[in-house]
Amino acid sequence: MRVSLFVDGANYYYMQRDKLKWTIDAQKLLEWAKSKGELVDAFYYIGRSSPSDVREQKYLDMLAYSGYSIVTKDIKEIVQEDGSITRKANLDIEIVLDMFNTIENYDMAILVSGDGDFERALQLLRARGKKFIVLSTAGFIASELRMVAGMHFIDVNTLRDQLERVTT
C-alpha cells in the first residue's frame, strides 16, 4: 500500500493548541504514517508570517529534514469592518491540487485536518478508488468531514502514546 500524507499546518497547530492540549511530534507522525504502508510523499502546508522569522524557519527546516515537502504561502492581513485584523493563508486549494496531481503515486491518502472544506475532495478520492484516513479530534473535526470519513476517521487522542512529543 503506497501512502501519501497531507498535513494542513494551520489546522494541525490549532487542533493541538485549542483541543488536544498536547503536542504531536511531526517525526512520530511520519513514522505512524509509514506503519500504514510505503510512505511515498509527506506534504506539510503552512502560512508564512515572515521569511525572517528565525523560529518559524527552524521549524520548517526540521520538517524538511524529517522528510516533509513544505508548501508555503504568505499570510495576508485582512482588515475587518470593525478595524480588527484577521491573518489568513488559506492553503486548502494547494492541498487538494496536490492530492489530485499526485493521485497516481499513492493508494491511500492520510489527511491531517478537521476542515470541512475537504469533504468533496475525499468524496472524489473515494470515487477514484483511493483509500483515505482523516486524522483529527472530536470537537474539532467539521461534521461534514466526519460524515464523509466514517470509519476512516481516527481521533488523534487515541494515538497519543504513539504521537506525543516528549520534552526532557
PDB file of N, CA and C in Angstrom, residues 8-20 112-116 134-146 153 155-157:
ATOM      1  N   ASP A   8      -2.432  19.724   6.970  1.00  0.00           N
ATOM      2  CA  ASP A   8      -2.927  21.094   6.963  1.00  0.00           C
ATOM      3  C   ASP A   8      -2.316  21.771   8.192  1.00  0.00           C
ATOM      4  N   GLY A   9      -1.208  22.473   7.995  1.00  0.00           N
ATOM      5  CA  GLY A   9      -0.419  23.010   9.101  1.00  0.00           C
ATOM      6  C   GLY A   9      -1.182  23.881  10.076  1.00  0.00           C
ATOM      7  N   ALA A  10      -2.026  24.773   9.582  1.00  0.00           N
ATOM      8  CA  ALA A  10      -2.790  25.649  10.472  1.00  0.00           C
ATOM      9  C   ALA A  10      -3.764  24.825  11.302  1.00  0.00           C
ATOM     10  N   ASN A  11      -4.461  23.901  10.674  1.00  0.00           N
ATOM     11  CA  ASN A  11      -5.418  23.054  11.375  1.00  0.00           C
ATOM     12  C   ASN A  11      -4.697  22.186  12.403  1.00  0.00           C
ATOM     13  N   TYR A  12      -3.563  21.664  12.037  1.00  0.00           N
ATOM     14  CA  TYR A  12      -2.710  20.845  12.903  1.00  0.00           C
ATOM     15  C   TYR A  12      -2.310  21.632  14.155  1.00  0.00           C
ATOM     16  N   TYR A  13      -1.890  22.872  13.961  1.00  0.00           N
ATOM     17  CA  TYR A  13      -1.473  23.736  15.065  1.00  0.00           C
ATOM     18  C   TYR A  13      -2.638  24.037  16.008  1.00  0.00           C
ATOM     19  N   TYR A  14      -3.756  24.507  15.448  1.00  0.00           N
ATOM     20  CA  TYR A  14      -4.891  24.902  16.293  1.00  0.00           C
ATOM     21  C   TYR A  14      -5.549  23.701  16.971  1.00  0.00           C
ATOM     22  N   MET A  15      -5.523  22.544  16.323  1.00  0.00           N
ATOM     23  CA  MET A  15      -6.062  21.340  16.941  1.00  0.00           C
ATOM     24  C   MET A  15      -5.267  21.025  18.218  1.00  0.00           C
ATOM     25  N   GLN A  16      -3.957  21.140  18.136  1.00  0.00           N
ATOM     26  CA  GLN A  16      -3.111  20.867  19.302  1.00  0.00           C
ATOM     27  C   GLN A  16      -3.309  21.923  20.386  1.00  0.00           C
ATOM     28  N   ARG A  17      -3.293  23.175  19.977  1.00  0.00           N
ATOM     29  CA  ARG A  17      -3.376  24.277  20.942  1.00  0.00           C
ATOM     30  C   ARG A  17      -4.737  24.357  21.624  1.00  0.00           C
ATOM     31  N   ASP A  18      -5.802  24.242  20.823  1.00  0.00           N
ATOM     32  CA  ASP A  18      -7.137  24.508  21.349  1.00  0.00           C
ATOM     33  C   ASP A  18      -7.886  23.284  21.845  1.00  0.00           C
ATOM     34  N   LYS A  19      -7.548  22.110  21.345  1.00  0.00           N
ATOM     35  CA  LYS A  19      -8.345  20.927  21.690  1.00  0.00           C
ATOM     36  C   LYS A  19      -7.537  19.846  22.389  1.00  0.00           C
ATOM     37  N   LEU A  20      -6.410  19.460  21.817  1.00  0.00           N
ATOM     38  CA  LEU A  20      -5.651  18.348  22.377  1.00  0.00           C
ATOM     39  C   LEU A  20      -4.964  18.719  23.685  1.00  0.00           C
ATOM     40  N   VAL A 112      -4.389  15.158   7.594  1.00  0.00           N
ATOM     41  CA  VAL A 112      -4.398  15.656   8.965  1.00  0.00           C
ATOM     42  C   VAL A 112      -5.059  17.028   8.931  1.00  0.00           C
ATOM     43  N   SER A 113      -6.358  17.032   9.205  1.00  0.00           N
ATOM     44  CA  SER A 113      -7.147  18.256   9.192  1.00  0.00           C
ATOM     45  C   SER A 113      -8.553  17.931   9.676  1.00  0.00           C
ATOM     46  N   GLY A 114      -9.217  18.935  10.193  1.00  0.00           N
ATOM     47  CA  GLY A 114     -10.616  18.783  10.562  1.00  0.00           C
ATOM     48  C   GLY A 114     -11.493  19.706   9.745  1.00  0.00           C
ATOM     49  N   ASP A 115     -10.935  20.295   8.709  1.00  0.00           N
ATOM     50  CA  ASP A 115     -11.605  21.311   7.895  1.00  0.00           C
ATOM     51  C   ASP A 115     -12.641  20.689   6.962  1.00  0.00           C
ATOM     52  N   GLY A 116     -13.877  21.139   7.088  1.00  0.00           N
ATOM     53  CA  GLY A 116     -14.975  20.642   6.271  1.00  0.00           C
ATOM     54  C   GLY A 116     -14.820  20.927   4.791  1.00  0.00           C
ATOM     55  N   VAL A 134      -8.630  10.180   7.815  1.00  0.00           N
ATOM     56  CA  VAL A 134      -8.652  11.551   8.310  1.00  0.00           C
ATOM     57  C   VAL A 134      -8.220  11.514   9.770  1.00  0.00           C
ATOM     58  N   LEU A 135      -7.158  12.246  10.079  1.00  0.00           N
ATOM     59  CA  LEU A 135      -6.685  12.378  11.458  1.00  0.00           C
ATOM     60  C   LEU A 135      -7.088  13.751  11.979  1.00  0.00           C
ATOM     61  N   SER A 136      -7.884  13.758  13.011  1.00  0.00           N
ATOM     62  CA  SER A 136      -8.303  14.987  13.678  1.00  0.00           C
ATOM     63  C   SER A 136      -8.745  14.575  15.073  1.00  0.00           C
ATOM     64  N   THR A 137      -9.579  15.377  15.693  1.00  0.00           N
ATOM     65  CA  THR A 137     -10.061  15.002  17.013  1.00  0.00           C
ATOM     66  C   THR A 137     -11.505  15.438  17.209  1.00  0.00           C
ATOM     67  N   ALA A 138     -12.191  14.747  18.080  1.00  0.00           N
ATOM     68  CA  ALA A 138     -13.591  15.054  18.380  1.00  0.00           C
ATOM     69  C   ALA A 138     -13.700  16.496  18.874  1.00  0.00           C
ATOM     70  N   GLY A 139     -14.730  17.173  18.417  1.00  0.00           N
ATOM     71  CA  GLY A 139     -14.931  18.557  18.808  1.00  0.00           C
ATOM     72  C   GLY A 139     -14.128  19.534  17.980  1.00  0.00           C
ATOM     73  N   PHE A 140     -13.291  19.017  17.091  1.00  0.00           N
ATOM     74  CA  PHE A 140     -12.500  19.882  16.218  1.00  0.00           C
ATOM     75  C   PHE A 140     -12.759  19.588  14.754  1.00  0.00           C
ATOM     76  N   ILE A 141     -13.168  18.363  14.454  1.00  0.00           N
ATOM     77  CA  ILE A 141     -13.429  17.976  13.072  1.00  0.00           C
ATOM     78  C   ILE A 141     -14.815  18.486  12.660  1.00  0.00           C
ATOM     79  N   ALA A 142     -14.902  19.076  11.473  1.00  0.00           N
ATOM     80  CA  ALA A 142     -16.190  19.554  10.953  1.00  0.00           C
ATOM     81  C   ALA A 142     -17.109  18.364  10.712  1.00  0.00           C
ATOM     82  N   SER A 143     -18.383  18.562  10.967  1.00  0.00           N
ATOM     83  CA  SER A 143     -19.340  17.459  10.836  1.00  0.00           C
ATOM     84  C   SER A 143     -19.366  16.895   9.425  1.00  0.00           C
ATOM     85  N   GLU A 144     -19.235  17.746   8.395  1.00  0.00           N
ATOM     86  CA  GLU A 144     -19.272  17.224   7.032  1.00  0.00           C
ATOM     87  C   GLU A 144     -18.065  16.351   6.725  1.00  0.00           C
ATOM     88  N   LEU A 145     -16.901  16.688   7.297  1.00  0.00           N
ATOM     89  CA  LEU A 145     -15.719  15.858   7.087  1.00  0.00           C
ATOM     90  C   LEU A 145     -15.863  14.543   7.857  1.00  0.00           C
ATOM     91  N   ARG A 146     -16.399  14.633   9.053  1.00  0.00           N
ATOM     92  CA  ARG A 146     -16.622  13.425   9.878  1.00  0.00           C
ATOM     93  C   ARG A 146     -17.607  12.481   9.185  1.00  0.00           C
ATOM     94  N   PHE A 153     -12.070   7.808   9.924  1.00  0.00           N
ATOM     95  CA  PHE A 153     -11.659   8.875  10.836  1.00  0.00           C
ATOM     96  C   PHE A 153     -10.939   8.233  12.014  1.00  0.00           C
ATOM     97  N   ASP A 155      -9.341   9.454  15.672  1.00  0.00           N
ATOM     98  CA  ASP A 155      -9.171  10.530  16.643  1.00  0.00           C
ATOM     99  C   ASP A 155      -7.725  10.502  17.136  1.00  0.00           C
ATOM    100  N   VAL A 156      -7.027  11.604  16.931  1.00  0.00           N
ATOM    101  CA  VAL A 156      -5.619  11.704  17.303  1.00  0.00           C
ATOM    102  C   VAL A 156      -5.424  11.390  18.784  1.00  0.00           C
ATOM    103  N   ASN A 157      -6.419  11.685  19.613  1.00  0.00           N
ATOM    104  CA  ASN A 157      -6.288  11.390  21.039  1.00  0.00           C
ATOM    105  C   ASN A 157      -6.062   9.906  21.304  1.00  0.00           C
TER     106      ASN A 157
END
